[in-house]
Structures are given as structure tokens and as C-alpha cells.
Coordinates of C-alpha atoms in Angstrom, one line a residue:
P7 CA -16.4 3.9 -41.3
R8 CA -18.6 2.7 -38.4
A9 CA -16.1 4.0 -35.9
M10 CA -15.9 7.4 -37.6
L11 CA -19.7 7.6 -37.6
A12 CA -19.9 6.8 -33.9
T13 CA -17.2 9.4 -33.2
V14 CA -19.2 12.0 -35.0
Q15 CA -22.3 11.1 -33.2
A16 CA -20.5 11.3 -29.9
G17 CA -19.3 14.8 -30.8
K18 CA -22.8 15.8 -31.5
K19 CA -24.1 14.1 -28.3
K20 CA -26.4 11.8 -30.2
W21 CA -26.1 9.0 -27.8
E22 CA -29.1 6.9 -28.8
E23 CA -27.9 7.0 -32.4
L24 CA -24.4 6.0 -31.3
E25 CA -25.9 3.0 -29.4
E26 CA -27.5 1.8 -32.6
T27 CA -24.4 2.4 -34.7
I28 CA -22.2 0.2 -32.6
K29 CA -24.6 -2.8 -32.3
P30 CA -23.0 -4.8 -35.1
W31 CA -19.7 -4.7 -33.2
A32 CA -20.9 -7.3 -30.8
T33 CA -21.0 -9.9 -33.5
Q34 CA -17.7 -8.7 -35.2
L35 CA -15.8 -8.7 -31.9
G36 CA -16.0 -12.4 -31.5
K37 CA -14.5 -12.9 -35.0
A38 CA -11.7 -10.4 -34.4
K39 CA -9.5 -12.3 -31.9
N40 CA -6.3 -11.2 -33.6
N41 CA -7.5 -7.8 -34.8
D42 CA -6.3 -4.8 -32.7
D43 CA -8.4 -2.3 -34.6
L44 CA -11.9 -3.1 -33.3
P45 CA -11.0 -3.1 -29.5
S46 CA -9.1 0.1 -30.2
A47 CA -12.1 1.6 -31.9
I48 CA -14.4 0.6 -29.0
W49 CA -12.0 2.2 -26.5
S50 CA -11.8 5.4 -28.6
V51 CA -15.6 5.8 -28.8
A52 CA -16.1 4.9 -25.1
S53 CA -13.5 7.5 -24.1
Q54 CA -15.8 10.2 -25.5
V55 CA -18.8 9.3 -23.4
P56 CA -19.2 11.8 -20.5
D57 CA -19.9 10.5 -17.0
S58 CA -23.5 11.7 -17.2
Q59 CA -24.2 9.2 -20.0
I60 CA -22.3 6.1 -18.8
A61 CA -25.5 4.6 -17.3
N62 CA -27.3 4.9 -20.6
M63 CA -24.6 3.0 -22.7
T64 CA -26.2 -0.4 -22.5
N65 CA -24.7 -1.5 -25.8
L66 CA -21.3 0.1 -25.4
L67 CA -20.6 -1.2 -21.9
P68 CA -20.4 -4.9 -22.8
L69 CA -18.3 -4.0 -25.8
L70 CA -15.9 -2.1 -23.6
E71 CA -15.8 -5.1 -21.2
A72 CA -14.8 -7.3 -24.2
A73 CA -12.2 -4.8 -25.4
A74 CA -10.7 -4.8 -21.9
Q75 CA -10.1 -8.6 -22.2
S76 CA -8.2 -8.1 -25.4
K77 CA -4.7 -9.7 -25.4
S78 CA -3.5 -7.2 -28.0
D79 CA 0.1 -6.1 -27.4
Q80 CA -0.8 -2.8 -29.0
L81 CA -3.3 -2.1 -26.2
R82 CA -1.3 -3.6 -23.3
N83 CA 2.2 -2.5 -23.8
N84 CA 1.7 1.1 -22.7
G85 CA 0.6 0.1 -19.2
F86 CA -2.8 -0.5 -17.7
Q87 CA -3.6 3.2 -17.3
Y88 CA -3.6 3.6 -21.1
S89 CA -5.8 0.7 -21.9
P90 CA -9.6 -0.1 -22.3
G91 CA -9.4 -1.8 -18.8
S92 CA -8.5 1.5 -17.2
L93 CA -11.5 3.2 -18.7
L94 CA -13.7 0.3 -17.7
V95 CA -12.6 0.7 -14.1
H96 CA -13.8 4.3 -14.3
W97 CA -17.1 3.3 -15.7
Y98 CA -17.6 0.6 -13.1
S99 CA -16.9 3.2 -10.4
K100 CA -19.4 5.6 -11.8
L101 CA -22.0 2.8 -11.9
G102 CA -21.4 1.9 -8.3
R103 CA -19.9 -1.5 -9.3
T104 CA -16.9 -1.2 -7.0
D105 CA -16.6 -5.0 -6.7
D106 CA -16.3 -5.4 -10.4
A107 CA -13.7 -2.5 -10.6
K108 CA -11.6 -4.2 -7.9
K109 CA -11.8 -7.6 -9.5
L110 CA -10.7 -6.2 -12.8
L111 CA -7.8 -4.4 -11.3
M112 CA -6.6 -7.3 -9.2
T113 CA -6.7 -9.5 -12.3
A114 CA -4.7 -6.9 -14.2
L115 CA -2.2 -6.8 -11.3
Q116 CA -1.7 -10.6 -11.5
E117 CA -1.0 -10.3 -15.2
T118 CA 1.8 -7.8 -14.9
K119 CA 4.7 -10.1 -14.9
L120 CA 8.2 -9.0 -15.9
S121 CA 9.2 -12.0 -18.0
D122 CA 5.8 -12.4 -19.8
R123 CA 5.3 -8.8 -20.7
Y124 CA 8.5 -7.1 -21.5
G125 CA 10.9 -9.6 -23.1
G126 CA 13.5 -8.4 -25.6
I127 CA 14.3 -5.1 -23.9
T128 CA 16.8 -4.1 -21.2
Q129 CA 16.1 -5.4 -17.7
G130 CA 16.1 -1.8 -16.2
Y131 CA 13.5 -0.6 -18.7
A132 CA 11.4 -3.7 -18.2
E133 CA 11.4 -3.1 -14.4
Y134 CA 10.5 0.5 -15.0
Q135 CA 7.5 -0.5 -17.1
L136 CA 6.4 -3.0 -14.4
F137 CA 6.8 -0.4 -11.6
Q138 CA 4.8 2.2 -13.6
T139 CA 2.0 -0.2 -14.3
R140 CA 1.7 -1.4 -10.7
T141 CA 1.6 2.2 -9.4
Q142 CA -1.0 3.0 -12.0
I143 CA -3.1 0.0 -10.8
A144 CA -2.6 1.0 -7.2
T145 CA -3.8 4.5 -7.9
L146 CA -6.9 3.2 -9.7
L147 CA -7.6 0.8 -6.9
A148 CA -7.6 3.6 -4.3
N149 CA -9.7 5.9 -6.5
S150 CA -12.3 3.1 -7.1
G151 CA -12.7 2.4 -3.4
S152 CA -10.0 -0.1 -2.5
P153 CA -7.4 1.9 -0.6
I154 CA -6.2 -1.1 1.4
E155 CA -5.2 -3.1 -1.6
A156 CA -3.5 0.0 -3.1
Y157 CA -1.5 0.4 0.1
I158 CA -0.3 -3.3 0.0
I159 CA 0.9 -2.9 -3.6
L160 CA 2.7 0.3 -2.7
R161 CA 4.3 -1.4 0.4
R162 CA 5.6 -4.2 -1.7
L163 CA 7.1 -1.8 -4.3
K164 CA 8.8 0.1 -1.5
S165 CA 10.1 -3.0 0.1
D166 CA 12.4 -3.6 -2.9
T167 CA 15.0 -1.2 -1.7
G168 CA 17.2 -1.5 -4.9
L169 CA 14.4 -0.9 -7.4
K170 CA 14.7 2.9 -7.4
D171 CA 18.4 2.7 -8.4
R172 CA 17.7 0.1 -11.1
I173 CA 15.1 2.1 -12.9
Q174 CA 16.4 5.6 -12.1
S175 CA 17.7 6.2 -15.6
Y176 CA 14.3 5.4 -17.2
A177 CA 11.9 6.7 -14.5
G178 CA 13.6 9.9 -13.4
N179 CA 12.0 10.8 -10.2
T180 CA 10.1 7.8 -9.0
D181 CA 8.7 9.8 -6.0
H182 CA 6.1 11.2 -8.4
Y183 CA 4.5 7.9 -8.9
V184 CA 4.7 7.0 -5.3
N185 CA 3.2 10.3 -4.2
Q186 CA 0.4 9.8 -6.7
V187 CA -0.6 6.6 -5.1
E188 CA -0.3 7.9 -1.5
T189 CA -2.5 10.9 -2.4
A190 CA -5.1 8.6 -3.9
I191 CA -5.1 6.4 -0.8
S192 CA -5.3 9.2 1.7
S193 CA -8.2 10.8 -0.2
K194 CA -10.2 7.6 0.1
M195 CA -9.4 6.6 3.7
N196 CA -12.5 7.6 5.7
P197 CA -12.6 6.9 9.5
E198 CA -14.7 3.7 9.1
V199 CA -12.3 2.1 6.6
T200 CA -9.3 3.1 8.5
M201 CA -10.6 1.8 11.8
S202 CA -11.7 -1.4 10.2
M203 CA -8.3 -1.9 8.8
V204 CA -6.6 -1.2 12.1
A205 CA -9.0 -3.4 14.1
Q206 CA -8.5 -6.4 11.8
T207 CA -4.8 -5.9 11.7
L208 CA -4.8 -6.1 15.5
G209 CA -7.0 -9.1 15.5
L210 CA -10.0 -7.3 17.0
V211 CA -13.6 -7.4 15.8
A212 CA -13.9 -5.0 12.8
P213 CA -16.7 -2.6 12.3
T214 CA -18.6 -2.4 9.1
A215 CA -17.1 0.0 6.6
A216 CA -19.1 1.8 4.0
V217 CA -17.7 2.2 0.5
E218 CA -17.8 5.8 -0.5
E219 CA -20.8 6.8 -2.5
P220 CA -19.9 7.8 -6.1
K221 CA -20.2 11.5 -6.8
K222 CA -23.5 12.3 -8.5
V223 CA -23.6 14.7 -11.4
G224 CA -25.9 17.6 -10.8
E225 CA -29.2 18.0 -12.8
N226 CA -27.7 20.9 -14.7
E227 CA -25.3 18.3 -16.3
G228 CA -28.1 16.1 -17.4
E229 CA -27.5 13.2 -15.0
K230 CA -30.1 10.5 -15.5
A231 CA -28.7 7.6 -13.5
N232 CA -29.7 7.2 -10.0
V233 CA -26.7 5.4 -8.5
K234 CA -27.1 4.1 -5.0
A235 CA -24.2 3.8 -2.6
K236 CA -23.1 0.2 -2.0
K237 CA -22.5 -0.9 1.5
A238 CA -19.8 -3.4 2.1
E239 CA -17.6 -4.8 4.8
L240 CA -13.9 -4.4 4.6
K241 CA -12.5 -7.9 4.9
L242 CA -8.8 -8.5 5.1
D243 CA -7.5 -12.0 4.5
K244 CA -4.4 -13.4 6.4
E245 CA -2.1 -12.6 3.5
Q246 CA -3.2 -9.0 3.4
I247 CA -2.7 -8.6 7.2
D248 CA 0.7 -10.3 7.0
S249 CA 1.7 -8.1 4.2
M250 CA 0.7 -4.9 6.0
L251 CA 2.4 -6.0 9.3
A252 CA 5.6 -7.2 7.6
L253 CA 8.8 -5.8 9.0
E254 CA 11.3 -4.2 6.7
L255 CA 15.0 -4.0 7.3
T256 CA 16.3 -0.7 6.0
N257 CA 19.5 1.3 6.3
S258 CA 20.9 4.7 5.4
N259 CA 24.5 4.1 6.6
P260 CA 26.5 1.3 8.1
L261 CA 25.4 2.2 11.7
N262 CA 21.8 2.8 10.9
Y263 CA 20.2 -0.5 10.1
K264 CA 16.6 -0.6 11.5
L265 CA 13.4 -2.4 11.4
E266 CA 10.3 -0.5 10.3
F267 CA 6.5 -1.0 10.1
P268 CA 5.5 0.5 6.7
L269 CA 1.8 0.5 7.8
A270 CA 2.7 2.6 10.8
S271 CA 4.2 5.4 8.6
F272 CA 1.0 5.2 6.5
V273 CA -1.3 5.6 9.6
E274 CA 0.9 8.5 10.7
K275 CA 0.2 10.2 7.4
I276 CA -3.5 9.5 7.8
S277 CA -3.4 11.0 11.3
K278 CA -2.5 14.4 9.8
I279 CA -5.7 14.6 7.8
K280 CA -7.8 16.9 9.8
K281 CA -11.2 15.4 8.8
L282 CA -10.1 12.0 10.0
K283 CA -8.2 12.9 13.2
T284 CA -11.1 13.7 15.5
Q285 CA -13.2 10.7 14.6
F286 CA -10.2 8.4 14.8
E287 CA -9.3 9.7 18.2
A288 CA -12.8 8.9 19.4
S289 CA -12.8 5.4 18.0
I290 CA -9.4 4.4 19.3
K291 CA -10.6 4.8 22.8
D292 CA -12.4 1.5 22.4
F293 CA -9.2 -0.5 21.9
D294 CA -8.3 -2.7 24.8
A295 CA -4.6 -3.5 24.9
G296 CA -5.3 -6.5 27.1
Q297 CA -6.9 -8.2 24.1
L298 CA -3.6 -8.1 22.2
T299 CA -1.2 -11.0 22.6
T300 CA 1.9 -10.6 20.5
P301 CA 4.8 -8.2 20.4
K302 CA 3.9 -7.2 16.8
Q303 CA 0.3 -6.3 17.9
W304 CA 1.5 -4.3 20.9
T305 CA 3.9 -2.4 18.8
W306 CA 1.4 -1.7 16.1
A307 CA -1.2 -0.6 18.6
Y308 CA 1.3 1.6 20.3
L309 CA 2.4 3.3 17.1
V310 CA -1.3 3.9 16.1
A311 CA -2.0 5.4 19.5
K312 CA 1.0 7.6 19.4
S313 CA 0.1 8.8 15.9
F314 CA -3.3 10.0 17.1
G315 CA -2.0 11.5 20.4
N316 CA -3.7 8.9 22.7
Q317 CA -1.0 8.6 25.4
A318 CA -3.2 6.5 27.7
K319 CA -3.6 3.8 25.1
A320 CA 0.1 4.0 24.2
G321 CA 0.8 3.5 27.9
E322 CA -1.4 0.4 28.1
C323 CA 0.6 -1.2 25.3
V324 CA 3.9 -0.3 27.1
E325 CA 2.5 -2.0 30.3
Q326 CA 1.7 -5.2 28.3
V327 CA 5.3 -5.3 26.9
E328 CA 6.7 -4.9 30.4
K329 CA 4.7 -7.8 31.7
W330 CA 5.7 -9.9 28.7
L331 CA 9.4 -9.2 29.1
L332 CA 9.3 -10.4 32.7
N333 CA 8.3 -13.9 31.6
A334 CA 9.8 -14.0 28.1
H335 CA 11.7 -17.2 27.3
E336 CA 15.2 -17.2 25.9
F337 CA 15.0 -16.7 22.2
K338 CA 16.0 -19.8 20.0
A339 CA 16.8 -19.0 16.4
E340 CA 15.0 -20.9 13.7
G341 CA 16.7 -20.0 10.5
T342 CA 17.5 -16.4 9.6
S343 CA 14.0 -14.9 9.2
I344 CA 13.1 -11.8 11.1
P345 CA 11.1 -12.9 14.2
D346 CA 8.0 -10.9 15.1
E347 CA 9.5 -10.0 18.5
L348 CA 11.9 -7.6 16.8
A349 CA 8.9 -5.4 16.0
L350 CA 9.3 -4.1 19.5
T351 CA 12.4 -2.1 18.4
A352 CA 10.0 0.2 16.6
M353 CA 8.3 0.9 19.9
A354 CA 11.7 1.4 21.7
K355 CA 12.6 4.1 19.2
L356 CA 9.7 6.2 20.4
L357 CA 9.9 5.6 24.2
E358 CA 11.2 8.5 26.3
T359 CA 14.9 8.7 26.9
E360 CA 14.5 9.2 30.7
G361 CA 12.9 7.3 33.5
S362 CA 11.3 3.9 33.5
N363 CA 10.5 4.0 29.8
N364 CA 14.1 4.5 28.9
D365 CA 15.0 1.4 31.0
L366 CA 12.3 -0.5 29.1
A367 CA 13.7 0.6 25.8
I368 CA 17.2 -0.5 26.8
R369 CA 15.9 -4.0 27.7
I370 CA 14.1 -4.3 24.4
L371 CA 17.1 -3.2 22.4
E372 CA 19.6 -5.4 24.3
R373 CA 17.3 -8.4 23.8
A374 CA 16.8 -7.5 20.2
E375 CA 20.6 -7.2 19.7
S376 CA 21.1 -10.7 21.0
I377 CA 18.4 -12.0 18.6
A378 CA 19.9 -10.2 15.6
K379 CA 23.1 -11.9 16.3
D380 CA 21.4 -15.3 16.5
I381 CA 19.6 -14.8 13.1
K382 CA 22.9 -13.7 11.5
Q383 CA 22.1 -10.0 11.1
P384 CA 25.3 -8.4 12.3
E385 CA 24.5 -5.0 10.8
L386 CA 21.2 -4.8 12.7
A387 CA 22.9 -6.0 15.9
R388 CA 25.5 -3.2 15.6
S389 CA 22.8 -0.6 15.0
L390 CA 20.8 -1.8 18.0
R391 CA 23.9 -1.7 20.1
C392 CA 24.5 1.9 19.1
E393 CA 20.9 2.8 20.1
V394 CA 21.6 1.4 23.5
A395 CA 24.7 3.5 23.7
V396 CA 22.8 6.7 23.0
R397 CA 20.2 5.9 25.7
I398 CA 22.9 5.3 28.4
S399 CA 25.1 8.3 27.3
K400 CA 23.9 10.4 30.2
T401 CA 23.8 7.8 32.9
D402 CA 26.9 5.8 32.0
P403 CA 29.1 7.7 29.5
A404 CA 32.1 5.3 30.0
K405 CA 30.0 2.3 28.9
C406 CA 28.6 4.4 26.0
R407 CA 32.1 5.2 24.7
S408 CA 33.1 1.5 25.1
I409 CA 30.1 0.3 23.1
L410 CA 30.7 2.9 20.3
S411 CA 34.4 2.2 20.2
S412 CA 34.0 -1.6 19.9
T413 CA 31.3 -1.2 17.2
L414 CA 33.7 1.0 15.2
D415 CA 36.4 -1.6 15.6
E416 CA 34.1 -4.2 14.1
L417 CA 33.4 -2.0 11.1
F418 CA 37.0 -0.8 10.7
P419 CA 39.3 -3.3 12.3
P420 CA 42.6 -1.6 13.5
K421 CA 45.7 -2.6 11.7
A422 CA 48.1 -5.0 13.5
G423 CA 50.5 -3.1 15.8
K424 CA 48.5 0.1 15.9
D425 CA 45.9 1.3 18.4

């Protein structure tokens, strides 16, 4: 009855009366640990509050916070997006409490575990539920002012190359979910946040980034809250940086194994947003390639510079790699993990196919091929060898044919007694 009355009051926009009606729920909630109905009722009532009234809901807000902590399967099994927690993130965002929104979302992310949440159903459907929930959380993170964390979640989902096939029959077109996250991330990436992300990833001093000010509702909509924008620094920890700079081995066919920088493709997309491009181009001029010390950093800086059309900075990174190669020691394999040095193959792909840059690309690729063999990655080694063949096709066609022929023989060994 109390929930029905509160619903009626919400419909009539009697917010003060609604606040009085729900007061007893604070006491009842503590006694209803195994009761799904009260958290559901709180969520239902809170869902009817317009943005312009959120700041006035001093009784309802703590109730919604309590409902978001409910362990009810009824509230949690439909994914985070369809739960009190999702609504609470929206409220926090409107109140300028971006840190609280982020904390809630990151906690929810840690709780989305396959074995704990979706036992008793098919593995494929369980993975689909997990994929859906994590993309929902990533979208909400981006929309509430944490686009970097959203990107990291997205990158990790994409790194599971077999996931799409495993959940295809349940998810249909998974690109829809991925595109939703990417759109949310792009819409929140202002120049300050983007530059701070790039600077920290490269190990440089990062500028202070401002969290975007929540949109204020105009006076004609009855907005009473005076929400102030919160200033914060974007601080990436080592795990976040390592995650963003992780190399991914991908393939589209037996001769096209390659290493990619997922973050580079993300920045390439950012570079196409007109409002960011000009400011980013101005900021990147401050980068000094001489401060960078590792192949991964040089490659990352090169890709960023290329994305924003700064050929001079890209050239500085190339010069650093050339100097490094002159003194580089012979590689010694330690296990089968992908060494950071192989990041340079991403740079080699973009270097010109003529002149000194082509010579540099060939040296990078040949060294990388040798390393790929040492770490027991024969598919990658063959792919790199084919890239070398393409780059020497004009200057040494005979060697090019020899490389391609021997590579095909490895893939399809000729039968005994036949050429």
C-alpha cells in the first residue's frame, strides 16, 4: 500500500509528500534482508523521480543506496543495467558525485563472475550474460565520467577473440553492444582527459583533467539544485597502463598473424572527432620523444602522432628507434610471452615502403621474425616474413618469391616425390 501511495504521489509530482510516505522504509529495510519486494518497490518509486528533483530526495536517496546493495537474485539476474545500482549511478552523476558512481560501478564489475552468477544454465548463455553486463557497466562508466576505465573493460572483452563465436547464438550481433560502449567513451573524451591518458601511458608528466560538469536543467524545468563541477586528476595505476598498452596477437587467415595496440585504434577514432582534433594537435607538440625509453613507448607515441597528423613528432620516434636498433643486444627468450620489443611491428606497418623508412621497417620485421621463432610463435614468424617479402618485392623480386614459396611450403608441405 505504501508503495502504491508513493507511486501516486510521484505521478502527481507531490515530492514532499512522497518523501514523508517512504520514511518508514528505512526501518523496514533492515529487517527485510531476504525480501525482494521492498528493494524492488524503492527502485520502482525512485525510477519515477525526474532529474530536476533528485537533489531534493533526501529520504529516498539512502533507500536507493540500500536497495542497490541488495543481493536479491530477482534484482541482479537481469544484468546491472536493469537494477537499482544502475539508477543510483545516474543519480550520483546528476549530483556531481562522480567518485561514488565510479566506485559503485567498479564494485559491480568485480562481482560479475561467471561461476558465481550464472550456474545451472548453458556455458554459452552464461558467457553472453556476463558479456552483456560488462558492456553495460562500461557504458555507464563512460557516461558517468570514467571513459578510461570503460575503455579498459572493452579492451579486455575484445581480447577474448573466441568470445564472439561462443555467444553468437544468444547475443546475435555483438557489435551493437561494443558500438554502444565506444560511442559513450568517445562522447566523454575531452582533450584534457585524452592528453592526460596519453601522457601517463607514455610515462610523462600528466596534466590535470577536469571531469565534465553535469548538465544543468534549465529554470523552466524547475531545477533547484546548484551542482558544481568537480575537478579531479585522472590518475592511472600501473595495472591500467599495462592493460591499455598490452599487445594482442590477432589473425584473419594463416598468413596474417599480427600484433596490435588496441589503445592505438581507440586514439585513431578519437582523432576523427572534430572538436578534439585541433586541441589535441596543439598539445601533442609538447611531447619530447627523447624522454621515451622503450620500444613500446616509441611505438605508442608514433601511432598517436600519426593519428593526429603530426609527422614531425612521428619522425622523432622513428629516429629514436633507429638509434636503439644500432645498439640493440641479441634477444634472449625468457618463456613464451610476447616481449615489448615486438610492439615495433605496429610502427613498421605504417612506415613508408620506399627509402630509408622502408629499410628500417625491414630491419624491425626481420628482428621481430627471429624473436617470434624464439618465443615459439611460428604463425607470427611466418606473417612477419611475408611482410618483409612485400617490402622487398620491388627491389629484390627473386628473394621475395623465395620467401613466399618457402612460407607456403611450411604451411602446405609438398608430398614426397612431387615438386
